[in-house]
Amino acid sequence: MEAADGVNAVSLTVDDKEIIVSAGQTILEAVQRVDGIGNIPALCNHPAVKPYGACRICTVEVSEDGGSKFKFVASCLYPVKNGLIVKTNTEKIKKLRKGIIELMLARSPNVKRIQELAEEYGVEEPRFVLGDQDCILCGLCVRACQEIIGKSAISLVNRGIYREVAAPFYAYELTEECIGCGDCAFVCPTGAIKMGDDGRPILPKVKIPYGEIEALAKKEAATPS
Amino acid sequence: MDLTLDFPKVKAIVESSTEKVDSLIDSYAGDKEQLISLLQDIQAEFNYLPQDVLVKVSQKLDIPLSQVFSVVTFFRAFTLKPRGRHLVTVCLGTACHVRGGQKLVDKMGRDYGIKPGETTEDMRFSLETVNCLGCCALGPVVVVDGKYESKINPDKLDRVLRGYK
Amino acid sequence: MVEQVRKLLEKRVESAVELEKLRQSILDKKDSSRTCISVCGGTACRASGAEAVVEAFVDEIERRELQVQVEMKETGCHGFCERGPLVVIEPKKIFYQQVKPEDVAEIIAETVMGDRVVERLLYVDPASGEKITYESDVPFYKRQTRTIFGANGEIDPTNIEDYIASGGYSALSKVLTGMKPQEVVDEIKKSGLRGRGGGGFPTGRKWQSCLDAKADIKYTICNADEGDPGAYQDRSLLEGNPHSVLEGMIIGAFTIGSHQGYIYVRNEYPLAVEHARIAIEQATDYGLLGENILGSGFDLKVTINKGGGAFVCGESSALMASLEGKIGEPKAKYVHMSEKGLWDSPSLLNNVKTWANISLIINKGADWFSKIGTTGSKGTMIFSLVGNINNTGLVEVPMGITLREMIFDIGGGIPNGKKFKAVQTGGPSGGCIPEQFLDTPVDFDELTKLGSMMGSGGMIVMDEDTCMVDVAKYFVEFLKGESCGKCTPCREGINRMSEILSRITQGKGKREDLDTLEDLAGILSAGALCALGRTAANPVMSTLRYFRDEYLAHIEQKKCPAGVCRELIQYSIDPEKCQGCLRCLRACPTGAITGEKREVHTLNQGLCIKCGACYDVCKFNAVIRQ
């Protein structure tokens, strides 16, 4: 079925309801646009930036073969296709979401948005040692800076559990990228970024490791080699 | 806040090697794809990645400094802190682990007070671990300054390291 | 200079006919009466002193002025790494092992000049006690099918003419002169070849989708980022026979219409990088790479990129991100890399071993290839057999051989009279397989059914002194350090698995922990973004499945049955066996052992840090570990 401008329309089934949407969008976008279909939670998604697929809370089950085999995919990234069968709220999905939220709550027990999700999905006390990180590493701040403002003032540094958002060398002064627009603080879903008095964002848990290099250099300068 | 400018020694090294840095960067002819290879060459030259040089790489290759910083902190091959005179790399691949590789790391901690990624106070040794060098028949394997030492145990490690001042 | 240019142009072949002429001329120059000494120059043998052996040969040959009669060649890895340095004397292929520079003079005098064998350098079959003279009789080699890896012992990887002499680049010639791209794809499909990097994806299907993709620019990539600890076949292939990989890549690139190729090598493999670089240079000089290959009009440039020390870059989308100068962060592959890969262009990425199979299939045909192996897994596979095994090394076998044959017939069984406990396959994404499944055929699907996987071919054998909970913890710690950190399930989930396993190995585990581990496994397999996260729980789940009692012993009895987990073991000195030799006393780093010479020593538990040094050095079995 073709709509105007040669944009193809796509017919798919979401939670047993058949919907027709324009091609070229993701399942999440389609579900958000059509009335009468349930909500898919999403934390690292924002309409103003490209989807990232990091939080995984938007995971849904899809089948491309008419319903015999299903797989888990991130709905914020998976493109709508003709004949796709999507399930957004099965028991498996609920269990998965509950598990992810438990992990997030263990990392960020004081973040309101996570607490709300925990209550919605029945997560009580995480079975893990509690951390205290306000940042959930959704990457929205970095993407907003790059895609909306066109600058690269901050990025995701380090790897694994040491991953964090930071300015290059933890010092904004090194480049002229940060213009103090506050977009990063605006898109942050947890309030982990706040604007400082100097007009620069205060990033969550910014470390200055270069104190170590300073100390080392002072020592080197003091001892004859 | 250019920290390298506060260290006269580092500044001297970096400034005198400006030509070297330029020629290294030029040898990759502005090829952004070769960023990691270029960074490895720079680190081989300076024994670590000076902040000053990274700023220059960012400018000359037209890659945002934030991206360079992300890359440098993501890959284990890179270090932003000066390394010691001798690099001790302990293999912790599965085969070496099964043959007792962890004991060597523990020994370095006991005898020299350093954990993987750290350097001794006197800048004599830096310790790194690696996830398999592909010499499993010789495990446990330790590489010191590029020289492979095989079937190492804590005792042997002692003897080997004594030769490195 | 003119002379140099002339020589350079002389080498260059501009057509298939010229290639054959060159091949013939190289073969003609070979003197079959010349003895050839092949010294293994793989990284492990080098670490054992192979270079000194090579130098000794060079010196001795010069001293005796034997350059005309004797040729010495430093080749790639021969595979029997446990016994290096290895030397093989052609043409009879007399096999010498653990050769030292001091042995070289005798080898030349006895074996090369005379017709005698140096007995002490021969391999002794531990089962029969017999000395074995010829390489093909050595049990380790006898049971292998070395269609790809065998060449490693014959060719000098830094000399393209060796490769050409053995038939190299004839497959490329065949493709460029008479096959259409779809024909090549059909042949690969027919062969049944599946990816050798870990995924086991049907190679023909991947090539088809790359061929079908419509784009002006396409990329061809060789994944040599072999990250599985314990696996080093890719390194040895790239070091020992780089042209076999290159030839496959050129064929692949031609088939899909790509003009830029990349070999992405781990930076921990300097020799492989160097040999690949030389191979590219020489292939270009000879007209087999670069512009107008073999006069066909097809151009291909191949660049080498080094990794930066990140296991996750073995994942195809992370590898491509790294090639773009970015961090190795994987991305969703809902649109395949073969349609949108490097720089959003169609990209054909295959593992080193997969590329090495291509020329074989083209030359010998898909029918020949598909006769080897099982229904679901065709061809041979190169495994690295390591760990608690007698014959550590690289082994090439047809798919379908049983684990028992691999470990006991080829591997020579477990050293020091210990019992087999488990074999770990597939690296950190795989699992542990216990004794009752030793008769399982090695096959992609069979291994997956057991909760493990083929992976990149690492096969780590574990004996009775291995704690399976410690093994699970080892892999989880490994993955924790390698996770890119992008998605919540992997970054947080693996971290929490590590937390739980640490507690269990310290005697602080709870029964509920096992349920939590299963829940985390579910979150990882359903929610993680890439294969690293999705398979991260495999080592834990497989050990839980087959060795649950060990976990329970740690949790309920606070004991480590294998005697590995520090907090749960105790060392003590048996007064009946102690000879008072002071060895353990000297070895102890904390002074926990006291005693006089020739008097029974005592171990102070309060000072003991359970490092095991005393246990290792005692020659009288007087240190008890329980």
Short mmCIF file of N, CA and C in Angstrom, two decimals, chain C residues 350-486:
data_model
loop_
_atom_site.label_atom_id
_atom_site.label_comp_id
_atom_site.label_asym_id
_atom_site.label_seq_id
_atom_site.Cartn_x
_atom_site.Cartn_y
_atom_site.Cartn_z
N ASN C 350 35.53 -12.01 7.59
CA ASN C 350 35.69 -13.42 7.93
C ASN C 350 36.93 -13.62 8.79
N ASN C 351 36.95 -14.73 9.51
CA ASN C 351 38.08 -15.07 10.38
C ASN C 351 39.25 -15.58 9.54
N VAL C 352 40.44 -15.51 10.11
CA VAL C 352 41.66 -15.98 9.45
C VAL C 352 41.51 -17.40 8.90
N LYS C 353 41.01 -18.31 9.74
CA LYS C 353 40.91 -19.72 9.31
C LYS C 353 39.89 -19.88 8.18
N THR C 354 38.83 -19.08 8.23
CA THR C 354 37.83 -19.14 7.17
C THR C 354 38.47 -18.74 5.84
N TRP C 355 39.21 -17.63 5.85
CA TRP C 355 39.88 -17.19 4.62
C TRP C 355 40.83 -18.26 4.11
N ALA C 356 41.52 -18.93 5.03
CA ALA C 356 42.51 -19.93 4.62
C ALA C 356 41.86 -21.13 3.94
N ASN C 357 40.57 -21.33 4.18
CA ASN C 357 39.87 -22.47 3.58
C ASN C 357 39.45 -22.21 2.13
N ILE C 358 39.40 -20.93 1.75
CA ILE C 358 38.80 -20.57 0.46
C ILE C 358 39.57 -21.17 -0.73
N SER C 359 40.90 -20.97 -0.75
CA SER C 359 41.65 -21.45 -1.92
C SER C 359 41.57 -22.97 -2.02
N LEU C 360 41.47 -23.61 -0.88
CA LEU C 360 41.34 -25.07 -0.84
C LEU C 360 40.06 -25.50 -1.55
N ILE C 361 38.97 -24.80 -1.23
CA ILE C 361 37.67 -25.15 -1.80
C ILE C 361 37.66 -24.87 -3.29
N ILE C 362 38.25 -23.76 -3.70
CA ILE C 362 38.27 -23.42 -5.12
C ILE C 362 39.12 -24.43 -5.88
N ASN C 363 40.26 -24.79 -5.33
CA ASN C 363 41.16 -25.71 -6.03
C ASN C 363 40.63 -27.14 -6.07
N LYS C 364 40.21 -27.61 -4.89
CA LYS C 364 39.83 -29.02 -4.84
C LYS C 364 38.32 -29.25 -5.03
N GLY C 365 37.56 -28.19 -4.98
CA GLY C 365 36.13 -28.32 -5.24
C GLY C 365 35.30 -28.50 -3.99
N ALA C 366 34.07 -27.99 -4.07
CA ALA C 366 33.15 -28.07 -2.94
C ALA C 366 32.81 -29.52 -2.60
N ASP C 367 32.75 -30.36 -3.60
CA ASP C 367 32.41 -31.77 -3.35
C ASP C 367 33.46 -32.43 -2.47
N TRP C 368 34.72 -32.20 -2.79
CA TRP C 368 35.81 -32.77 -2.01
C TRP C 368 35.73 -32.28 -0.57
N PHE C 369 35.50 -30.97 -0.45
CA PHE C 369 35.47 -30.36 0.88
C PHE C 369 34.32 -30.92 1.71
N SER C 370 33.16 -31.05 1.07
CA SER C 370 31.99 -31.44 1.86
C SER C 370 32.01 -32.91 2.23
N LYS C 371 32.98 -33.65 1.70
CA LYS C 371 33.07 -35.05 2.12
C LYS C 371 33.76 -35.16 3.48
N ILE C 372 34.46 -34.12 3.86
CA ILE C 372 35.14 -34.13 5.16
C ILE C 372 34.20 -33.56 6.21
N GLY C 373 34.19 -34.16 7.38
CA GLY C 373 33.39 -33.58 8.45
C GLY C 373 32.03 -34.23 8.60
N THR C 374 31.12 -33.53 9.28
CA THR C 374 29.79 -34.07 9.55
C THR C 374 28.75 -33.36 8.68
N THR C 375 27.50 -33.72 8.88
CA THR C 375 26.44 -33.11 8.07
C THR C 375 26.36 -31.61 8.28
N GLY C 376 26.45 -31.23 9.54
CA GLY C 376 26.29 -29.81 9.83
C GLY C 376 27.59 -29.03 9.86
N SER C 377 28.70 -29.73 9.93
CA SER C 377 29.99 -29.05 10.05
C SER C 377 30.98 -29.69 9.08
N LYS C 378 31.21 -28.99 7.98
CA LYS C 378 32.08 -29.55 6.94
C LYS C 378 33.52 -29.10 7.10
N GLY C 379 34.41 -29.91 6.55
CA GLY C 379 35.80 -29.50 6.51
C GLY C 379 36.57 -29.85 7.76
N THR C 380 37.76 -29.29 7.87
CA THR C 380 38.58 -29.51 9.05
C THR C 380 38.52 -28.28 9.93
N MET C 381 38.98 -28.44 11.15
CA MET C 381 39.03 -27.29 12.06
C MET C 381 40.38 -27.34 12.76
N ILE C 382 40.98 -26.17 12.96
CA ILE C 382 42.25 -26.13 13.68
C ILE C 382 41.97 -25.75 15.13
N PHE C 383 42.34 -26.61 16.04
CA PHE C 383 42.10 -26.34 17.46
C PHE C 383 43.42 -26.06 18.16
N SER C 384 43.34 -25.31 19.26
CA SER C 384 44.51 -25.18 20.11
C SER C 384 44.23 -26.03 21.34
N LEU C 385 45.04 -27.04 21.52
CA LEU C 385 44.84 -27.98 22.62
C LEU C 385 45.82 -27.58 23.71
N VAL C 386 45.28 -27.02 24.79
CA VAL C 386 46.16 -26.47 25.83
C VAL C 386 45.65 -26.81 27.22
N GLY C 387 46.40 -26.41 28.22
CA GLY C 387 45.99 -26.61 29.60
C GLY C 387 46.69 -27.81 30.20
N ASN C 388 45.93 -28.63 30.94
CA ASN C 388 46.52 -29.81 31.58
C ASN C 388 46.53 -30.96 30.59
N ILE C 389 47.41 -30.87 29.63
CA ILE C 389 47.46 -31.89 28.58
C ILE C 389 48.91 -32.16 28.23
N ASN C 390 49.22 -33.38 27.87
CA ASN C 390 50.61 -33.72 27.57
C ASN C 390 51.12 -33.06 26.30
N ASN C 391 50.35 -33.18 25.25
CA ASN C 391 50.80 -32.64 23.97
C ASN C 391 50.12 -31.33 23.66
N THR C 392 50.64 -30.25 24.29
CA THR C 392 50.07 -28.93 24.01
C THR C 392 50.44 -28.53 22.60
N GLY C 393 49.47 -28.03 21.86
CA GLY C 393 49.82 -27.58 20.52
C GLY C 393 48.60 -27.30 19.67
N LEU C 394 48.86 -27.09 18.37
CA LEU C 394 47.78 -26.79 17.43
C LEU C 394 47.48 -28.04 16.62
N VAL C 395 46.21 -28.34 16.53
CA VAL C 395 45.79 -29.62 15.97
C VAL C 395 44.75 -29.39 14.88
N GLU C 396 44.94 -29.96 13.71
CA GLU C 396 43.92 -29.84 12.67
C GLU C 396 43.27 -31.19 12.44
N VAL C 397 41.97 -31.24 12.63
CA VAL C 397 41.25 -32.50 12.52
C VAL C 397 39.96 -32.32 11.73
N PRO C 398 39.44 -33.39 11.15
CA PRO C 398 38.15 -33.25 10.48
C PRO C 398 37.06 -33.06 11.53
N MET C 399 36.09 -32.26 11.21
CA MET C 399 34.96 -32.10 12.12
C MET C 399 34.33 -33.47 12.32
N GLY C 400 33.91 -33.76 13.52
CA GLY C 400 33.28 -35.05 13.76
C GLY C 400 34.15 -35.97 14.59
N ILE C 401 35.42 -35.65 14.71
CA ILE C 401 36.29 -36.46 15.58
C ILE C 401 35.78 -36.28 17.01
N THR C 402 35.93 -37.29 17.84
CA THR C 402 35.38 -37.14 19.18
C THR C 402 36.35 -36.39 20.09
N LEU C 403 35.80 -35.85 21.17
CA LEU C 403 36.63 -35.15 22.14
C LEU C 403 37.64 -36.11 22.75
N ARG C 404 37.22 -37.33 22.93
CA ARG C 404 38.12 -38.33 23.53
C ARG C 404 39.35 -38.53 22.65
N GLU C 405 39.11 -38.67 21.35
CA GLU C 405 40.25 -38.87 20.43
C GLU C 405 41.18 -37.67 20.45
N MET C 406 40.56 -36.47 20.47
CA MET C 406 41.38 -35.25 20.48
C MET C 406 42.27 -35.23 21.71
N ILE C 407 41.65 -35.46 22.86
CA ILE C 407 42.37 -35.25 24.12
C ILE C 407 43.31 -36.40 24.44
N PHE C 408 42.90 -37.62 24.18
CA PHE C 408 43.73 -38.75 24.59
C PHE C 408 44.61 -39.31 23.48
N ASP C 409 44.07 -39.43 22.26
CA ASP C 409 44.89 -39.99 21.20
C ASP C 409 45.88 -38.98 20.65
N ILE C 410 45.36 -37.78 20.36
CA ILE C 410 46.26 -36.77 19.82
C ILE C 410 46.95 -36.02 20.95
N GLY C 411 46.16 -35.65 21.95
CA GLY C 411 46.71 -34.85 23.04
C GLY C 411 47.57 -35.63 24.01
N GLY C 412 47.51 -36.97 23.92
CA GLY C 412 48.36 -37.75 24.81
C GLY C 412 47.89 -37.80 26.25
N GLY C 413 46.66 -37.37 26.49
CA GLY C 413 46.12 -37.48 27.84
C GLY C 413 46.64 -36.47 28.83
N ILE C 414 46.31 -36.70 30.09
CA ILE C 414 46.60 -35.73 31.17
C ILE C 414 47.96 -36.04 31.80
N PRO C 415 48.78 -35.01 32.01
CA PRO C 415 50.11 -35.24 32.58
C PRO C 415 50.05 -35.56 34.08
N ASN C 416 51.17 -36.04 34.57
CA ASN C 416 51.36 -36.31 36.00
C ASN C 416 50.35 -37.29 36.57
N GLY C 417 49.82 -38.15 35.74
CA GLY C 417 48.91 -39.18 36.22
C GLY C 417 47.60 -38.67 36.77
N LYS C 418 47.25 -37.42 36.44
CA LYS C 418 46.00 -36.87 36.98
C LYS C 418 44.81 -37.31 36.13
N LYS C 419 43.63 -37.15 36.72
CA LYS C 419 42.41 -37.52 36.01
C LYS C 419 41.85 -36.35 35.23
N PHE C 420 41.21 -36.66 34.10
CA PHE C 420 40.52 -35.64 33.32
C PHE C 420 39.30 -35.16 34.10
N LYS C 421 39.05 -33.84 34.06
CA LYS C 421 37.84 -33.36 34.74
C LYS C 421 36.88 -32.71 33.75
N ALA C 422 37.41 -31.81 32.93
CA ALA C 422 36.52 -31.12 31.99
C ALA C 422 37.35 -30.54 30.86
N VAL C 423 36.69 -30.27 29.73
CA VAL C 423 37.36 -29.56 28.65
C VAL C 423 36.52 -28.33 28.33
N GLN C 424 37.20 -27.19 28.27
CA GLN C 424 36.50 -25.94 28.03
C GLN C 424 36.69 -25.58 26.55
N THR C 425 35.60 -25.36 25.85
CA THR C 425 35.71 -24.99 24.44
C THR C 425 35.00 -23.66 24.19
N GLY C 426 35.44 -22.97 23.15
CA GLY C 426 34.74 -21.75 22.75
C GLY C 426 35.12 -20.50 23.51
N GLY C 427 36.18 -20.56 24.29
CA GLY C 427 36.62 -19.35 24.97
C GLY C 427 35.63 -18.86 26.00
N PRO C 428 35.65 -17.57 26.31
CA PRO C 428 34.78 -17.02 27.34
C PRO C 428 33.30 -17.08 26.97
N SER C 429 32.99 -17.39 25.71
CA SER C 429 31.59 -17.53 25.33
C SER C 429 31.13 -18.97 25.38
N GLY C 430 32.06 -19.85 25.73
CA GLY C 430 31.74 -21.27 25.68
C GLY C 430 31.51 -21.85 27.06
N GLY C 431 31.59 -23.16 27.13
CA GLY C 431 31.32 -23.81 28.40
C GLY C 431 32.24 -24.98 28.64
N CYS C 432 32.07 -25.60 29.79
CA CYS C 432 32.90 -26.73 30.18
C CYS C 432 32.15 -28.03 29.96
N ILE C 433 32.84 -28.99 29.39
CA ILE C 433 32.22 -30.28 29.08
C ILE C 433 32.85 -31.37 29.94
N PRO C 434 32.03 -32.11 30.71
CA PRO C 434 32.60 -33.11 31.62
C PRO C 434 32.84 -34.46 30.95
N GLU C 435 33.36 -35.39 31.75
CA GLU C 435 33.80 -36.68 31.25
C GLU C 435 32.74 -37.45 30.50
N GLN C 436 31.50 -37.40 30.98
CA GLN C 436 30.50 -38.27 30.37
C GLN C 436 30.21 -37.93 28.91
N PHE C 437 30.69 -36.79 28.45
CA PHE C 437 30.42 -36.42 27.06
C PHE C 437 31.66 -36.51 26.17
N LEU C 438 32.67 -37.21 26.63
CA LEU C 438 33.91 -37.27 25.86
C LEU C 438 33.73 -37.90 24.50
N ASP C 439 32.68 -38.68 24.31
CA ASP C 439 32.49 -39.30 23.00
C ASP C 439 31.65 -38.46 22.06
N THR C 440 31.41 -37.23 22.44
CA THR C 440 30.68 -36.31 21.57
C THR C 440 31.56 -35.94 20.39
N PRO C 441 31.01 -35.96 19.17
CA PRO C 441 31.80 -35.50 18.03
C PRO C 441 31.94 -33.99 18.08
N VAL C 442 33.11 -33.51 17.67
CA VAL C 442 33.35 -32.07 17.64
C VAL C 442 32.63 -31.50 16.42
N ASP C 443 31.62 -30.69 16.68
CA ASP C 443 30.71 -30.26 15.61
C ASP C 443 30.02 -29.02 16.17
N PHE C 444 29.75 -28.03 15.32
CA PHE C 444 29.15 -26.78 15.79
C PHE C 444 27.92 -27.04 16.66
N ASP C 445 26.99 -27.81 16.11
CA ASP C 445 25.71 -27.97 16.78
C ASP C 445 25.79 -28.89 17.99
N GLU C 446 26.63 -29.93 17.90
CA GLU C 446 26.76 -30.84 19.04
C GLU C 446 27.30 -30.12 20.25
N LEU C 447 28.30 -29.28 20.05
CA LEU C 447 28.89 -28.57 21.18
C LEU C 447 27.89 -27.57 21.76
N THR C 448 27.10 -26.95 20.89
CA THR C 448 26.11 -26.00 21.38
C THR C 448 25.05 -26.72 22.22
N LYS C 449 24.71 -27.92 21.80
CA LYS C 449 23.70 -28.68 22.56
C LYS C 449 24.17 -28.95 23.98
N LEU C 450 25.47 -29.08 24.15
CA LEU C 450 25.99 -29.39 25.48
C LEU C 450 26.15 -28.14 26.35
N GLY C 451 25.77 -27.00 25.82
CA GLY C 451 25.89 -25.78 26.60
C GLY C 451 27.21 -25.07 26.39
N SER C 452 27.97 -25.54 25.39
CA SER C 452 29.23 -24.86 25.10
C SER C 452 29.14 -24.33 23.66
N MET C 453 30.26 -24.17 22.99
CA MET C 453 30.23 -23.85 21.57
C MET C 453 31.61 -24.08 20.96
N MET C 454 31.66 -24.10 19.64
CA MET C 454 32.93 -24.32 18.93
C MET C 454 33.82 -23.12 19.13
N GLY C 455 33.23 -21.96 18.98
CA GLY C 455 34.01 -20.73 19.11
C GLY C 455 35.12 -20.69 18.09
N SER C 456 36.24 -20.13 18.53
CA SER C 456 37.37 -19.95 17.63
C SER C 456 38.29 -21.16 17.65
N GLY C 457 37.96 -22.19 18.41
CA GLY C 457 38.75 -23.42 18.40
C GLY C 457 39.66 -23.62 19.59
N GLY C 458 39.48 -22.85 20.63
CA GLY C 458 40.31 -23.06 21.81
C GLY C 458 39.77 -24.27 22.57
N MET C 459 40.66 -25.15 23.00
CA MET C 459 40.21 -26.32 23.73
C MET C 459 41.10 -26.47 24.96
N ILE C 460 40.55 -26.11 26.12
CA ILE C 460 41.38 -26.08 27.32
C ILE C 460 41.03 -27.26 28.21
N VAL C 461 42.01 -28.11 28.41
CA VAL C 461 41.77 -29.34 29.16
C VAL C 461 42.06 -29.08 30.63
N MET C 462 41.16 -29.57 31.49
CA MET C 462 41.32 -29.33 32.93
C MET C 462 41.35 -30.64 33.69
N ASP C 463 42.28 -30.73 34.66
CA ASP C 463 42.37 -31.98 35.41
C ASP C 463 41.68 -31.86 36.76
N GLU C 464 41.82 -32.94 37.57
CA GLU C 464 41.08 -33.04 38.83
C GLU C 464 41.44 -31.94 39.83
N ASP C 465 42.58 -31.27 39.62
CA ASP C 465 42.97 -30.22 40.56
C ASP C 465 42.40 -28.86 40.17
N THR C 466 41.46 -28.87 39.26
CA THR C 466 40.84 -27.61 38.84
C THR C 466 39.53 -27.43 39.57
N CYS C 467 39.32 -26.22 40.09
CA CYS C 467 38.05 -25.92 40.74
C CYS C 467 37.14 -25.27 39.70
N MET C 468 35.99 -25.88 39.44
CA MET C 468 35.12 -25.38 38.37
C MET C 468 34.48 -24.05 38.74
N VAL C 469 34.33 -23.79 40.02
CA VAL C 469 33.78 -22.49 40.42
C VAL C 469 34.84 -21.42 40.13
N ASP C 470 36.09 -21.78 40.39
CA ASP C 470 37.19 -20.85 40.10
C ASP C 470 37.29 -20.60 38.61
N VAL C 471 37.04 -21.63 37.81
CA VAL C 471 37.06 -21.47 36.35
C VAL C 471 35.97 -20.50 35.92
N ALA C 472 34.78 -20.68 36.46
CA ALA C 472 33.68 -19.77 36.12
C ALA C 472 34.05 -18.35 36.52
N LYS C 473 34.63 -18.21 37.70
CA LYS C 473 35.01 -16.89 38.18
C LYS C 473 36.08 -16.28 37.27
N TYR C 474 37.02 -17.10 36.83
CA TYR C 474 38.07 -16.62 35.94
C TYR C 474 37.49 -16.01 34.67
N PHE C 475 36.55 -16.73 34.04
CA PHE C 475 35.98 -16.22 32.80
C PHE C 475 35.14 -14.98 33.04
N VAL C 476 34.42 -14.97 34.14
CA VAL C 476 33.60 -13.79 34.43
C VAL C 476 34.49 -12.57 34.68
N GLU C 477 35.60 -12.77 35.41
CA GLU C 477 36.52 -11.66 35.65
C GLU C 477 37.09 -11.17 34.33
N PHE C 478 37.41 -12.11 33.46
CA PHE C 478 37.94 -11.75 32.14
C PHE C 478 36.94 -10.87 31.41
N LEU C 479 35.69 -11.32 31.36
CA LEU C 479 34.68 -10.57 30.61
C LEU C 479 34.39 -9.23 31.26
N LYS C 480 34.49 -9.19 32.59
CA LYS C 480 34.25 -7.93 33.30
C LYS C 480 35.25 -6.88 32.84
N GLY C 481 36.49 -7.32 32.64
CA GLY C 481 37.51 -6.38 32.21
C GLY C 481 37.38 -6.02 30.73
N GLU C 482 36.69 -6.85 29.98
CA GLU C 482 36.62 -6.63 28.53
C GLU C 482 35.30 -6.04 28.06
N SER C 483 34.30 -6.03 28.92
CA SER C 483 33.01 -5.47 28.53
C SER C 483 33.19 -4.02 28.13
N CYS C 484 32.55 -3.60 27.04
CA CYS C 484 32.75 -2.22 26.60
C CYS C 484 32.01 -1.27 27.54
N GLY C 485 30.97 -1.78 28.22
CA GLY C 485 30.26 -0.95 29.18
C GLY C 485 29.05 -0.23 28.65
N LYS C 486 28.71 -0.47 27.38
CA LYS C 486 27.60 0.30 26.80
C LYS C 486 26.25 -0.13 27.35
#
